[in-house]
Each structure stands twice: as C-alpha cells, then as structure tokens.
mmCIF file of C-alpha atoms in Angstrom:
data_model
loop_
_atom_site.group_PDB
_atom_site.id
_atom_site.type_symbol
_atom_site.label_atom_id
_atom_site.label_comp_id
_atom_site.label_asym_id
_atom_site.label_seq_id
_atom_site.Cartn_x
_atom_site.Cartn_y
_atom_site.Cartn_z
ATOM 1 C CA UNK A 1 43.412 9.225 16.198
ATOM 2 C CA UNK A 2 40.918 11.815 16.959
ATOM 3 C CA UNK A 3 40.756 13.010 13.061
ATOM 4 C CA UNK A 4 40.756 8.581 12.034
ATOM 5 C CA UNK A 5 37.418 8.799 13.946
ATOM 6 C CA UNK A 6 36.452 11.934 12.817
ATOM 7 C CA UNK A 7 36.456 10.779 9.281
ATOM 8 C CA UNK A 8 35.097 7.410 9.819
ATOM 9 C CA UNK A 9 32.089 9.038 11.463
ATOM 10 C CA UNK A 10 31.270 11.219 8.963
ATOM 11 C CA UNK A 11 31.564 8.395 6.146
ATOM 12 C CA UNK A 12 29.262 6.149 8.670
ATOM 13 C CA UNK A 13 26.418 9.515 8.741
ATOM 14 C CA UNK A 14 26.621 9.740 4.754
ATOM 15 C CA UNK A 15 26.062 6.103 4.607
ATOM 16 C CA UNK A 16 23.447 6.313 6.472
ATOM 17 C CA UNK A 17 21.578 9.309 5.079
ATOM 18 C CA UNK A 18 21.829 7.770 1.537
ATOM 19 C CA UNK A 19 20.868 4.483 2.964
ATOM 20 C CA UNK A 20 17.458 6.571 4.524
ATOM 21 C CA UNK A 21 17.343 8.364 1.372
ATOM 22 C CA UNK A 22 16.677 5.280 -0.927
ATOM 23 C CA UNK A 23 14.329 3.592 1.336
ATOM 24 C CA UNK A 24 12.101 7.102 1.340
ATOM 25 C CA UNK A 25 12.010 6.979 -2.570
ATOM 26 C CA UNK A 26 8.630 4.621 -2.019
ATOM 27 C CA UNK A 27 7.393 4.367 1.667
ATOM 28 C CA UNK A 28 4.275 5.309 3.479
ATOM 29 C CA UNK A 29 3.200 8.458 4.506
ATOM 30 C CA UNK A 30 3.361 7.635 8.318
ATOM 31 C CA UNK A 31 6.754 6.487 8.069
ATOM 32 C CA UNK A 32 8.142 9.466 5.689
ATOM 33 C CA UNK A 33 6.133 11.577 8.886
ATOM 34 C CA UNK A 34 8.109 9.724 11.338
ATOM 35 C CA UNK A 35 11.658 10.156 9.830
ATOM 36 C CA UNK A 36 11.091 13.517 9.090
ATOM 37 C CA UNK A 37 12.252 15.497 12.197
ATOM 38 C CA UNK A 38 10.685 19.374 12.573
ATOM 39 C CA UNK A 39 8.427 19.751 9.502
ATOM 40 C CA UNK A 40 5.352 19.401 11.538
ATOM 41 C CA UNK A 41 4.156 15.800 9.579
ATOM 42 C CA UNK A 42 4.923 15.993 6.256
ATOM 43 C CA UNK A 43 7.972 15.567 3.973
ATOM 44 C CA UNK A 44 10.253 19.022 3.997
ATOM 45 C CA UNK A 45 9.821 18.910 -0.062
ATOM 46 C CA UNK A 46 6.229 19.070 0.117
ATOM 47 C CA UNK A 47 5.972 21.814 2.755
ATOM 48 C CA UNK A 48 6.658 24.478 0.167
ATOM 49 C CA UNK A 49 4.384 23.432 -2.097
ATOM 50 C CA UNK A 50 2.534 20.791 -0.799
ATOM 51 C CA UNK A 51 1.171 18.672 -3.660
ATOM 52 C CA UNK A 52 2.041 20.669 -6.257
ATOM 53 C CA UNK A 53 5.191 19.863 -7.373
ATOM 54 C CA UNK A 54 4.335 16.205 -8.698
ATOM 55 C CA UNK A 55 1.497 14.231 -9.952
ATOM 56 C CA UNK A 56 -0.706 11.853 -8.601
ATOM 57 C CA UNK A 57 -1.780 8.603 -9.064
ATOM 58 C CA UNK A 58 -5.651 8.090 -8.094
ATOM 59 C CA UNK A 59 -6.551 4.017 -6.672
ATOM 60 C CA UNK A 60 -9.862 2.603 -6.845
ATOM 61 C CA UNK A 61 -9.670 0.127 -4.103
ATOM 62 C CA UNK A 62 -10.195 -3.116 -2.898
ATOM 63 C CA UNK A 63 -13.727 -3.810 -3.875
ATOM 64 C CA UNK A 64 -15.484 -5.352 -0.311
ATOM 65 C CA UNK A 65 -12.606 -4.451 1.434
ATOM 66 C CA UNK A 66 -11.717 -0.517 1.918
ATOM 67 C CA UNK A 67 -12.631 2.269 0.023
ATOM 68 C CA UNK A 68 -9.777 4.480 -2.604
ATOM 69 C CA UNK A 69 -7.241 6.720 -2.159
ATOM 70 C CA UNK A 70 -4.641 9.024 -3.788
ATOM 71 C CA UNK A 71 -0.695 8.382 -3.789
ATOM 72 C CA UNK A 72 1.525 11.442 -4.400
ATOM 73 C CA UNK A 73 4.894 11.403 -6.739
ATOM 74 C CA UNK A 74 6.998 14.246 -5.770
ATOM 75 C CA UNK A 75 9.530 15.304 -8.014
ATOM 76 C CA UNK A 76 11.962 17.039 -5.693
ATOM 77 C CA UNK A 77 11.655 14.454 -3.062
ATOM 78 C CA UNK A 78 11.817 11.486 -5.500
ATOM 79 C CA UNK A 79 9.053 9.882 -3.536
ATOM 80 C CA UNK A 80 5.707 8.188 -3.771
ATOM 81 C CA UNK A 81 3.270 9.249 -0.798
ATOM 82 C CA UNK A 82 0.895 6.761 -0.221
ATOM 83 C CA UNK A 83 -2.775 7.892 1.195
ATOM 84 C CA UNK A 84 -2.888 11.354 0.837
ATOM 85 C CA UNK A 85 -6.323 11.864 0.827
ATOM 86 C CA UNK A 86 -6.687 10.484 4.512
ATOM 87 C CA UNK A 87 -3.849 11.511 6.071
ATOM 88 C CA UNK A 88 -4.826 14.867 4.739
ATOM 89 C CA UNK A 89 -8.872 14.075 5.993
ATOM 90 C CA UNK A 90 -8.312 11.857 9.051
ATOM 91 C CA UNK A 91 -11.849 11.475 9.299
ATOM 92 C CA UNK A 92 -12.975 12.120 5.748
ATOM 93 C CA UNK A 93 -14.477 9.414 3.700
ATOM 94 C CA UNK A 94 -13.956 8.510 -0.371
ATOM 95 C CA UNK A 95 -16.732 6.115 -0.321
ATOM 96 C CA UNK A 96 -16.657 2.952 1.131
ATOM 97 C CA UNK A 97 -16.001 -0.293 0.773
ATOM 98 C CA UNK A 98 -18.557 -1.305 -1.999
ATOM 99 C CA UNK A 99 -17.783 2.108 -4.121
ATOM 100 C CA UNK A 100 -14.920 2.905 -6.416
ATOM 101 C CA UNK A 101 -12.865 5.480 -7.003
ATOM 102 C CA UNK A 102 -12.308 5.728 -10.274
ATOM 103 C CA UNK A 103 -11.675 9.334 -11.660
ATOM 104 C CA UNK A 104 -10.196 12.473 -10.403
ATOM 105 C CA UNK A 105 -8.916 15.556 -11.942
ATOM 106 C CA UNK A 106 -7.592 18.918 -11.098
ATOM 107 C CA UNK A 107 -9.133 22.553 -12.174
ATOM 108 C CA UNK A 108 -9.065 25.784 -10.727
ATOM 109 C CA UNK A 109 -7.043 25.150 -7.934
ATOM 110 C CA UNK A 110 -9.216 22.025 -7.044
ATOM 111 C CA UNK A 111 -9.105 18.694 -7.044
ATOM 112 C CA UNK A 112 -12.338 16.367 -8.014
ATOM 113 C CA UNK A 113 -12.600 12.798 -7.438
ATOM 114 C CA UNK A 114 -15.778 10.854 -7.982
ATOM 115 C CA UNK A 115 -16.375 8.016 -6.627
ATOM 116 C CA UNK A 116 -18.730 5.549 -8.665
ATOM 117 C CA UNK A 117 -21.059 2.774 -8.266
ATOM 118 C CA UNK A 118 -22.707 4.913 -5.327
ATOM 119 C CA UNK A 119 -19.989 7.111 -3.844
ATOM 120 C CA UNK A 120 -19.354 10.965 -3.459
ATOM 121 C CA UNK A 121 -18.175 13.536 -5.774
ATOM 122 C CA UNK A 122 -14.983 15.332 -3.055
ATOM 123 C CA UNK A 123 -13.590 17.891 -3.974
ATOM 124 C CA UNK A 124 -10.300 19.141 -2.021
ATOM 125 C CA UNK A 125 -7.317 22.094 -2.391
ATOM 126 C CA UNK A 126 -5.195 20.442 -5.247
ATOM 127 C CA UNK A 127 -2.437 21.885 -3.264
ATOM 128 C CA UNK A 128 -3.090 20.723 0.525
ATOM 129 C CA UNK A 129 -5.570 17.820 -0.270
ATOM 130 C CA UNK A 130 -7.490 19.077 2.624
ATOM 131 C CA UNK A 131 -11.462 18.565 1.883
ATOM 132 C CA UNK A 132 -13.290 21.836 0.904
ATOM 133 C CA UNK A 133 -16.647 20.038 -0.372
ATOM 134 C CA UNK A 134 -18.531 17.312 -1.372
ATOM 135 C CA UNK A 135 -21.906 15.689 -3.105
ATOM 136 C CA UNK A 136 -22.430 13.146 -1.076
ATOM 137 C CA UNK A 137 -25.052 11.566 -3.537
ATOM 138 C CA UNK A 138 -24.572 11.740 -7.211
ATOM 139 C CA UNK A 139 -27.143 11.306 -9.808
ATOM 140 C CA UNK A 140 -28.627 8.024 -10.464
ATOM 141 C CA UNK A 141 -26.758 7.203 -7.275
ATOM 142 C CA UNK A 142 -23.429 6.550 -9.768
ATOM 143 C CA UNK A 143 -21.316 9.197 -11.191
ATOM 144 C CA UNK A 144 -18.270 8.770 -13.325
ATOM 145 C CA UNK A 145 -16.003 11.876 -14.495
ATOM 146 C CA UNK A 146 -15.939 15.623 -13.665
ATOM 147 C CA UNK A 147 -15.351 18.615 -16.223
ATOM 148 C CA UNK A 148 -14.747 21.829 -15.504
ATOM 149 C CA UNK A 149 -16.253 24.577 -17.751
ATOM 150 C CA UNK A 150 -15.419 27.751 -16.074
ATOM 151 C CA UNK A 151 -15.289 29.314 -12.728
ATOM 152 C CA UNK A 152 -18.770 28.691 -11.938
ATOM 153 C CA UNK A 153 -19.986 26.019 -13.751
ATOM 154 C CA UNK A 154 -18.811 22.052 -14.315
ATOM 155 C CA UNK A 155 -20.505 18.586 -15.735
ATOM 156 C CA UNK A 156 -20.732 15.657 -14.118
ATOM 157 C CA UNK A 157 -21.161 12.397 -16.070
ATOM 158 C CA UNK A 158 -23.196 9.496 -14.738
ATOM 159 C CA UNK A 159 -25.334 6.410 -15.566
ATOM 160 C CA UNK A 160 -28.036 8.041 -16.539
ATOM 161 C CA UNK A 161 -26.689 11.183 -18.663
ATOM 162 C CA UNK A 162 -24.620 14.600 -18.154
ATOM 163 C CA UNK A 163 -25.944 16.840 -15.480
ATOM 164 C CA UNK A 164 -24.678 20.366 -14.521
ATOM 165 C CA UNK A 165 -22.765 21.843 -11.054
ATOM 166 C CA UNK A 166 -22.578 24.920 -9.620
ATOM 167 C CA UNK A 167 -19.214 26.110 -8.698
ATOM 168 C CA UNK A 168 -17.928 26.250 -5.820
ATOM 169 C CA UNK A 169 -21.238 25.160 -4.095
ATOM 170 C CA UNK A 170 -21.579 21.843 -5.962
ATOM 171 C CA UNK A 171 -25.324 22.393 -6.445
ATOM 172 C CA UNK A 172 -27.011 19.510 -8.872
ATOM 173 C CA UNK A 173 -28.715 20.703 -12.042
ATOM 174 C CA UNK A 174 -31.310 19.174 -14.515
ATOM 175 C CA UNK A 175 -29.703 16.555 -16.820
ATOM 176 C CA UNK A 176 -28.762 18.060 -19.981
ATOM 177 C CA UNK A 177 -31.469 17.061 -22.511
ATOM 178 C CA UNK A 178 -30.186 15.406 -25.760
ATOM 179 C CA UNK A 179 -27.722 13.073 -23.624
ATOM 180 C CA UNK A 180 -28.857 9.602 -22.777
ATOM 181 C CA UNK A 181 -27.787 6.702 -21.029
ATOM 182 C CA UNK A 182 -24.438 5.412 -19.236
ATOM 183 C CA UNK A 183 -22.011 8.387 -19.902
ATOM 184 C CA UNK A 184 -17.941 8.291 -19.103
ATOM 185 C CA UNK A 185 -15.097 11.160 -19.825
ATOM 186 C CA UNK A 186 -15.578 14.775 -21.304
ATOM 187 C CA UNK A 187 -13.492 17.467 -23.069
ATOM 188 C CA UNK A 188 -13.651 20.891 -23.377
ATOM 189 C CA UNK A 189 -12.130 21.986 -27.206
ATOM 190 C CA UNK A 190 -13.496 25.361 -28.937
ATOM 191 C CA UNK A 191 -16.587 25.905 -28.389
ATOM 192 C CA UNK A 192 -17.903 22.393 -27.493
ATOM 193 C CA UNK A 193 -17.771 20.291 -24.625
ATOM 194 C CA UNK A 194 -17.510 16.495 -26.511
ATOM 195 C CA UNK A 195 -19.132 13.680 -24.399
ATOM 196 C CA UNK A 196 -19.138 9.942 -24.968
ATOM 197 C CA UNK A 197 -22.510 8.619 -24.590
ATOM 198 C CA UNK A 198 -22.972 4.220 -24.668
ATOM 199 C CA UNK A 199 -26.292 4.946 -25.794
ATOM 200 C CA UNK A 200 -25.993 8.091 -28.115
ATOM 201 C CA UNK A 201 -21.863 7.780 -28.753
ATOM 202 C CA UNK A 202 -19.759 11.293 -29.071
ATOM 203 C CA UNK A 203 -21.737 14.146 -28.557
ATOM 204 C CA UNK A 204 -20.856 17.765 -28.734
ATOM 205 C CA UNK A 205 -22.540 20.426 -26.793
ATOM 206 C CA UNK A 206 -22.672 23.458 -27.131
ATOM 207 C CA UNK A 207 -19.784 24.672 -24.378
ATOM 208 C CA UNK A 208 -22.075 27.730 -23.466
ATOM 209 C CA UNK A 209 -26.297 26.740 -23.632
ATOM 210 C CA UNK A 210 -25.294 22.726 -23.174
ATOM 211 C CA UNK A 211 -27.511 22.284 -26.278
ATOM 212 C CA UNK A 212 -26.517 19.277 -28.680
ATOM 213 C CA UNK A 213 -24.747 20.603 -31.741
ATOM 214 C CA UNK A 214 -23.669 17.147 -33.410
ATOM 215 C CA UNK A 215 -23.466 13.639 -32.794
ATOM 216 C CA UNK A 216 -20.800 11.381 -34.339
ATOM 217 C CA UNK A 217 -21.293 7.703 -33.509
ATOM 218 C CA UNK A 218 -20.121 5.352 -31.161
ATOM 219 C CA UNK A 219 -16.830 4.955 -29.365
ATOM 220 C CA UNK A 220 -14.748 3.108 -27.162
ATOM 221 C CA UNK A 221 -12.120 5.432 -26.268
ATOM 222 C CA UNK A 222 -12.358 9.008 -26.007
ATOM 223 C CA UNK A 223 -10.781 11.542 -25.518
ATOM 224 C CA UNK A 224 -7.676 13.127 -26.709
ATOM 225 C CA UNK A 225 -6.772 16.836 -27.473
ATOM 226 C CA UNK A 226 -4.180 16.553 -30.068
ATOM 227 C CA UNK A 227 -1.101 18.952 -30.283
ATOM 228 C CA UNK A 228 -2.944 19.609 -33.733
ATOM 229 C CA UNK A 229 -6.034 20.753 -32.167
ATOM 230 C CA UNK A 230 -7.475 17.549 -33.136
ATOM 231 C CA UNK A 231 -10.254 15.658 -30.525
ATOM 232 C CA UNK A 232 -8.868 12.021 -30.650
ATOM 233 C CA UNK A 233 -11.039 8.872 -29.645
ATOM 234 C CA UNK A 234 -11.398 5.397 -31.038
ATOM 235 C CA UNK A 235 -14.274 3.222 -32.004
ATOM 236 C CA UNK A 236 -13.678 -0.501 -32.284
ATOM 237 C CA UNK A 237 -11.249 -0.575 -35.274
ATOM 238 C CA UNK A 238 -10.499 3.325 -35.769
ATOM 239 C CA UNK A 239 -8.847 6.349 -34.600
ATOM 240 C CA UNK A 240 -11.359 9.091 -34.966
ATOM 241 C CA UNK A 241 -10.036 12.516 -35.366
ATOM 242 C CA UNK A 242 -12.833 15.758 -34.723
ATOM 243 C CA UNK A 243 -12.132 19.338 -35.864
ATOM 244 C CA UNK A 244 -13.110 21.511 -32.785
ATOM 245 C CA UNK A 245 -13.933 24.682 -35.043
ATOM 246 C CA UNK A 246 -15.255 22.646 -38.508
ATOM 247 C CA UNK A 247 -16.631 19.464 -36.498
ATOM 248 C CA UNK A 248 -15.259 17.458 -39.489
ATOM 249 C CA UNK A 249 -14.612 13.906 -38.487
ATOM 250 C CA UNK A 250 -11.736 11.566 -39.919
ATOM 251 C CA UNK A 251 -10.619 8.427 -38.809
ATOM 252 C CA UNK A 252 -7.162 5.891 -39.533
ATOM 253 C CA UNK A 253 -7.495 1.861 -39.559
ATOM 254 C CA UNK A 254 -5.940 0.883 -36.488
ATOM 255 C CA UNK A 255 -4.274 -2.858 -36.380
ATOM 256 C CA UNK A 256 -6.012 -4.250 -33.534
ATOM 257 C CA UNK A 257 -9.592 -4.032 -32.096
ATOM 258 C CA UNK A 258 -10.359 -1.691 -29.207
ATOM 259 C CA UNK A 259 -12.901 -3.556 -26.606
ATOM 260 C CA UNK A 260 -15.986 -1.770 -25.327
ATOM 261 C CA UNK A 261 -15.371 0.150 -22.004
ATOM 262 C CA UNK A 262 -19.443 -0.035 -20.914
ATOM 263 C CA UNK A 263 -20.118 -2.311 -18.114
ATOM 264 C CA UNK A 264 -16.816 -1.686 -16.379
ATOM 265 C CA UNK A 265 -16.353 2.039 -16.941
ATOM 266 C CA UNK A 266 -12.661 3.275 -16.473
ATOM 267 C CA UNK A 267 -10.778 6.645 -17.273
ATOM 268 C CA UNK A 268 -9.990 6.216 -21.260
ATOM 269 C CA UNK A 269 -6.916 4.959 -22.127
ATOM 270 C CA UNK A 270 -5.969 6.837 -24.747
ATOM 271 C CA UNK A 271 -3.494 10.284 -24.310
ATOM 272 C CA UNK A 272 -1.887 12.305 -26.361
ATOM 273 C CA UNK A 273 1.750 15.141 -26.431
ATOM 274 C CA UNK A 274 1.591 18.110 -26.005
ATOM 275 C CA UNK A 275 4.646 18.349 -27.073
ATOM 276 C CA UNK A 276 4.782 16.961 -30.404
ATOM 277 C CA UNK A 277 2.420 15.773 -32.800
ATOM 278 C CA UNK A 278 1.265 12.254 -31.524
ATOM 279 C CA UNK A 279 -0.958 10.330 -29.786
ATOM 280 C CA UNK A 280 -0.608 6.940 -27.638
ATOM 281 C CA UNK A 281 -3.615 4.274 -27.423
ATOM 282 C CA UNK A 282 -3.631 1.675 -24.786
ATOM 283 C CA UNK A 283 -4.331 -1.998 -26.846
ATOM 284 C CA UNK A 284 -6.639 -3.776 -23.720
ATOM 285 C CA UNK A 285 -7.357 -7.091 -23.436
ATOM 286 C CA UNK A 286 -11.252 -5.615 -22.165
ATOM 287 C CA UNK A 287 -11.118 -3.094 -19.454
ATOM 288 C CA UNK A 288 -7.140 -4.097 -18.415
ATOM 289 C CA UNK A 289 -4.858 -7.004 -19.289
ATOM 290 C CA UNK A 290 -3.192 -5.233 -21.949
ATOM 291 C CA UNK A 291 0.530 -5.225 -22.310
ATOM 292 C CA UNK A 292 1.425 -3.092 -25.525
ATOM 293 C CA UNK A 293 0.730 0.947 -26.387
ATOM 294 C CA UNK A 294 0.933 2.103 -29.993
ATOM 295 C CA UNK A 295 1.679 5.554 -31.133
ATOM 296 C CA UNK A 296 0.236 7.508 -33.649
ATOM 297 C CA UNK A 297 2.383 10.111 -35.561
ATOM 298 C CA UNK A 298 -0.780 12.607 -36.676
ATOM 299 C CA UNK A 299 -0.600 12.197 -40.969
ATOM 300 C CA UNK A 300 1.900 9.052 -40.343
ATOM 301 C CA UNK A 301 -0.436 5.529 -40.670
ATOM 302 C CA UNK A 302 3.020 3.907 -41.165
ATOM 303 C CA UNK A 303 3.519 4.991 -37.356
ATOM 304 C CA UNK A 304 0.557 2.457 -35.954
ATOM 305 C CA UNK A 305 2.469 -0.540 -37.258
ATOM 306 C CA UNK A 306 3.616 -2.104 -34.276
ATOM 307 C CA UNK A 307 3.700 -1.221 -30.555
ATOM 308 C CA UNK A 308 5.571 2.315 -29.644
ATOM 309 C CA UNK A 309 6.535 0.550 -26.382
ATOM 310 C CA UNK A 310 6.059 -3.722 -25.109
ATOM 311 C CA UNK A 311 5.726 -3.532 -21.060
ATOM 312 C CA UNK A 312 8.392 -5.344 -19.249
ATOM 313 C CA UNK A 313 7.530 -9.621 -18.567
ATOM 314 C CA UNK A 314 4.673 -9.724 -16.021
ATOM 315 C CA UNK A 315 3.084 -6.474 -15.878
ATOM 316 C CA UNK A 316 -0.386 -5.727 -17.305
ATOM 317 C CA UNK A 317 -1.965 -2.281 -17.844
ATOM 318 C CA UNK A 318 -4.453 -1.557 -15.079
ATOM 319 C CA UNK A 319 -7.144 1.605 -14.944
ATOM 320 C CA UNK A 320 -6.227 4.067 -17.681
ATOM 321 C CA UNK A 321 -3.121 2.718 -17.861
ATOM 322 C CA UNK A 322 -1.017 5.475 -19.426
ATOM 323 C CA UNK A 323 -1.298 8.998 -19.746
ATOM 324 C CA UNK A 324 0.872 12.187 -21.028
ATOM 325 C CA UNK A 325 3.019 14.163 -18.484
ATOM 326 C CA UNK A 326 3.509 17.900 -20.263
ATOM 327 C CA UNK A 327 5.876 18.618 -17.601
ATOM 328 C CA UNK A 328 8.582 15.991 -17.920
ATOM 329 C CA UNK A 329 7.440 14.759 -21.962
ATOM 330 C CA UNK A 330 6.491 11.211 -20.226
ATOM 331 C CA UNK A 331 4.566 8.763 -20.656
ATOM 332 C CA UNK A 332 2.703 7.451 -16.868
ATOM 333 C CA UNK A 333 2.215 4.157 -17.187
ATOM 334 C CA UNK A 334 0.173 2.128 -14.185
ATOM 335 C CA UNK A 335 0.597 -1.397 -14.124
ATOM 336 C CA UNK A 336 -0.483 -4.850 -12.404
ATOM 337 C CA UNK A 337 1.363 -8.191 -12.207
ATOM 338 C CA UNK A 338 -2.090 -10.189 -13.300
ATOM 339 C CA UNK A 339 -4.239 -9.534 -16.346
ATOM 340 C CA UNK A 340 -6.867 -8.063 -14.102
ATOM 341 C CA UNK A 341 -5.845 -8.361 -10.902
ATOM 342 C CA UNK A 342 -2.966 -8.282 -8.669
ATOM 343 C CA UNK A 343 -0.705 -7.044 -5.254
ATOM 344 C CA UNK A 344 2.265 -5.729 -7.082
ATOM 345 C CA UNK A 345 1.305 -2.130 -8.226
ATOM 346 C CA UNK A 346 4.044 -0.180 -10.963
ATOM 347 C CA UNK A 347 4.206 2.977 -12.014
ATOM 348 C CA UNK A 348 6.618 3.109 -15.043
ATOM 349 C CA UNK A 349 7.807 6.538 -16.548
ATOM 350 C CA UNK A 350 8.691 6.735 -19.890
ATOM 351 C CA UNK A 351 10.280 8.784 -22.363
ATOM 352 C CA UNK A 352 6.997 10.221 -24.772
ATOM 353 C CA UNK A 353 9.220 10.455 -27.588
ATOM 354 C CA UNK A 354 12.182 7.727 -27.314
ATOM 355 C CA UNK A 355 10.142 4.881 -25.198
ATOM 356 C CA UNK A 356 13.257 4.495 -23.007
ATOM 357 C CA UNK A 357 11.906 3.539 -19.143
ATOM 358 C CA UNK A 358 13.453 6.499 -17.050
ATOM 359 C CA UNK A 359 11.834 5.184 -13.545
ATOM 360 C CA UNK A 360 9.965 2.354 -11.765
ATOM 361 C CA UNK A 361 7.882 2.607 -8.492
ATOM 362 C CA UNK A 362 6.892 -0.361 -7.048
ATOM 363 C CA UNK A 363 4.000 -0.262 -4.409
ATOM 364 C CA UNK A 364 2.545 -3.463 -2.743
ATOM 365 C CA UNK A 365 -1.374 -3.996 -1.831
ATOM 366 C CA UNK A 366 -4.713 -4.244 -3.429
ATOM 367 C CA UNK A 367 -4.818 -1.245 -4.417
ATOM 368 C CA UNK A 368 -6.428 -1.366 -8.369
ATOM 369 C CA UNK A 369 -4.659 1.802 -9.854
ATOM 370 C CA UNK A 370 -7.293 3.566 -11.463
ATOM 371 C CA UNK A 371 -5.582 6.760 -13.417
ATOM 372 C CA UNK A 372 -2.796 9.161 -13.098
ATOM 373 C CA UNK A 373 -3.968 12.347 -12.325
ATOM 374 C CA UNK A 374 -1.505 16.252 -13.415
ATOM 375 C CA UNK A 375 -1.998 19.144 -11.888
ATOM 376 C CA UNK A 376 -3.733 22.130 -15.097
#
C-alpha cells in the first residue's frame, strides 16, 4: 500500500510540474517571479546569463495609453518574459504615453532603444537590462534608430538628419552636413556607414570623417547586409543591391510594389541569412497589414516569383515584421490579428531555409510589436 501511494504521488508531482511547465512557456514576468522559489526574482534560466541567451522582441505601445516595453524569449527556458525593461527599472521610464518605442538594438555589450515622436534614447546592460544611461531629449525632439560605429562613437537618426554620440557618455554632436530631412535605419558595411534619407534617399558616409561619399536615390526599405557582402534595400518596384568596396549599384524587378515608410516610420522590413545566400522582403499593405514574405535567392530572379512563406488565416505583419535569427537559421516573424491593429500579438519562428513554422507565442494586449531585436 505504502509503495501504491508512493507511485501515485510521484506520477501526481510530474503531472504537475509539466502542467507548470507549459503554462510558464508564455506568462508574465511577475508570475514566472512568483513560481520561481529561491532565485531571488527571476527565472533560474536567466540567472546565468540573464538576457543573453535569447532574443527580444521590442513593443511600441499603446499610443494614449502607456508607454513601450521589451519582452524576452529565452531559449533554455522556452519562455517569453513580458516587461523586462521595467521590472528590470522599477522606476525607469521609456517615454510615455504619447511616445513610441519603436527601435532598439544591441552593441558593445549595450542595449539602445529610442523612443520616437518625443521620447528618450535608454540605453541599458544587454545582459541585465538594468539602465546605465539615457538622452532624455533627442534632436528635433524625435529620434528614430541608433548605430554603433565603434567604441566611442555612434549615429543617431532623427527628423531632421543624422547627428553624432559620444560613447559611453551619450553626448549630442552637430548634425552631419550633407544629410537632410526625416532619416530612419543605418548600416555599417566597409568603409561606409549607408543611411536612408526621405529627402536625399541612400546615402553613404564616409564610416570615419562622416563626409558624404555617394548618394544613390530613393528607397523604401533599407537595409540588408547580404551573405554576399551585398547592402540590400528596395525602392518602390526594385531590390537594390550596393557594393560596399566598389559602391556599384544593381537592382532586380520585384513583383509587387513596396509602399513608402515616411510618415509612419518603422524598423525596415526587409532581412537577410547569414547563413546562405538570400534575402527576405516583407510585401506591406503601407506600414503593416501585410500577410506574405518573398525570398530572394542572390543571382536567382526566378526565386521572387511567389511568396517564400503565406502567414497563417488572420494574422497580419506588424512593426518590422520579420527578421533573420543567425543563431537558430530563423526567420522572427511578429504578427497582429487586424491589418493595423489588434489584441492578439504572435511571434512565429520559422525555418530561414525550408519555411516550415517551428513555434508560435501568443501574447494578449495592445501592445503594437515594433521589431525583434538579437543580441551582436
């Protein structure tokens, strides 16, 4: 008898932990906290490295409402962490609740999220999340992406051009002369740092004096850094393709038409493997609403024929909507259940070569997923 019960009480515990373990796979941070016992508030699989083994997926916000926030996918835990950045910064602030946050990135051993439309640039430990600095007012009072350049210097793009920081103190240079109007993501590739401009298109600078070495037109999308070496961006029809080292551009028809991001500026949705030779273009219906992304084989036109992968019935691309994860070959898809608005946040993960859908997260709220962000 005492063995019968023996058994059936150790059945009942390992129903019970698997029945604790699936509901942890997506749950809030306070509750993964509470069920945690003796890690001192956080998960056991992040204590060893914190945030860094996972990615994270950065949230603009409910416009009038609250200000962003960063959710956590841990690969050893399985889990999505909701909040980070507060739980991390109980009193901190990204914003509030008429600014959105919109881009973040990692470099150095830092992460930098900007906040536009008259929020801070933070920047935090891309390990802990804990806040290490911040410019609390940007230029032209709305700034879009962050680029590092090296261990002392970064750019900072915003409505009104490209302006230079000081690393680590985040001290706010003269706008770089030769770049105009609203300006959205950067890349660093050779010697150039390429910029897209609304007002004066791509732009490379020179990586080192910031000087303006060539301009190449307007674009949409942008940018890329092909397994080729390549810079990848679109314009309204094409895929543009820049030689770092020659600044030769190319471009290949594309069989759809890519809308203009100006006016409701969002992380580009366009990515690309680093892994083989290929690169993955969002098709929006304007700044979201898009349900299709089409791959590009680098030399293979035949490739852009029809959609590399059709999102499942209901779910729209929000933010970026999709970019390249080097350390599992997949494909990070955010999603909505509206066109351009919606509760029912997804996070699909895809296989960057096959298309087959390896994992779903499903998160509830206004939340407005803006971009998933990889640790260097």
């Amino acid at each position: 008898m005492k063995k019968q019960l023996l058994s059936f009480l150790s059945a009942a515990l390992m129903l019970f932990v698997a029945s604790c373990q699936k509901d942890d796979a997506l749950q809030p941070l306070e509750r993964q906290r509470t069920n945690e016992a003796g890690t001192g508030g956080v998960t056991a699989s992040l204590i060893a490295g914190k945030y860094g083994n996972g990615f994270f997926i950065a949230n603009e916000g409910w416009f009038g409402h609250g200000t962003g926030d960063l959710h956590f996918y841990s690969y050893s835990g399985d889990s999505l962490v909701t909040n980070i950045y507060h739980a991390e910064n109980p009193t901190g602030a990204l914003g509030g609740p008429s600014n959105t946050l919109q881009y973040a990135t990692v470099f150095n051993g830092k992460m930098y999220i900007v906040v536009k439309a008259g929020g801070p640039l933070v920047v935090t430990d891309a390990g802990s999340l804990v806040e290490t600095g911040r410019i609390t007012t940007l230029p032209g009072n709305d700034g879009h992406a962050f680029i590092g350049v090296d261990a002392t210097r970064g750019l900072l793009s915003a409505s009104d051009g490209v302006y230079p920081i000081t690393l680590p103190s985040l001290a706010v240079g003269a706008k770089v002369t030769g770049v105009a109007g609203y300006t959205g993501d950067m890349l660093k590739a050779g010697s150039y740092i390429f910029v897209l401009s609304q007002t004066d298109g791509i732009v490379a600078l020179n990586s080192t004096t910031y000087a303006v070495v060539k301009k190449f037109g307007a674009a949409n999308l942008a940018f890329a850094a092909g397994k080729d070496g390549g810079v990848y961006a679109t314009n309204s029809d094409s895929l543009i393709r820049i030689d770092p080292a020659t600044l030769v551009r190319t471009a290949v028809k594309l069989p759809f038409t890519v809308p203009s991001p100006w006016g409701a500026w969002r992380h580009a949705a366009i990515t690309a493997s680093t892994t083989e030779n290929a690169v993955y273009i969002v098709r929006n219906n304007g700044f979201a609403g898009g349900t299709q992304l089409y791959r590009y084989i680098i030399g293979n036109t035949a490739s852009l024929a029809s959609p590399f992968i059709t999102l499942p019935s209901g779910q729209y691309f929000y933010g970026a909507g999709a970019a390249y994860n080097k350390d599992k070959n997949e494909l990070v898809m955010t999603t909505l259940n509206g066109s351009f608005t919606g509760d029912v946040n997804r996070v699909l993960m895809y296989d960057a070569t096959t298309a087959t859908l390896k994992k779903t997260l499903t998160y509830n709220g206004w939340y407005f997923p803006a971009m998933p962000v990889f640790h260097e």
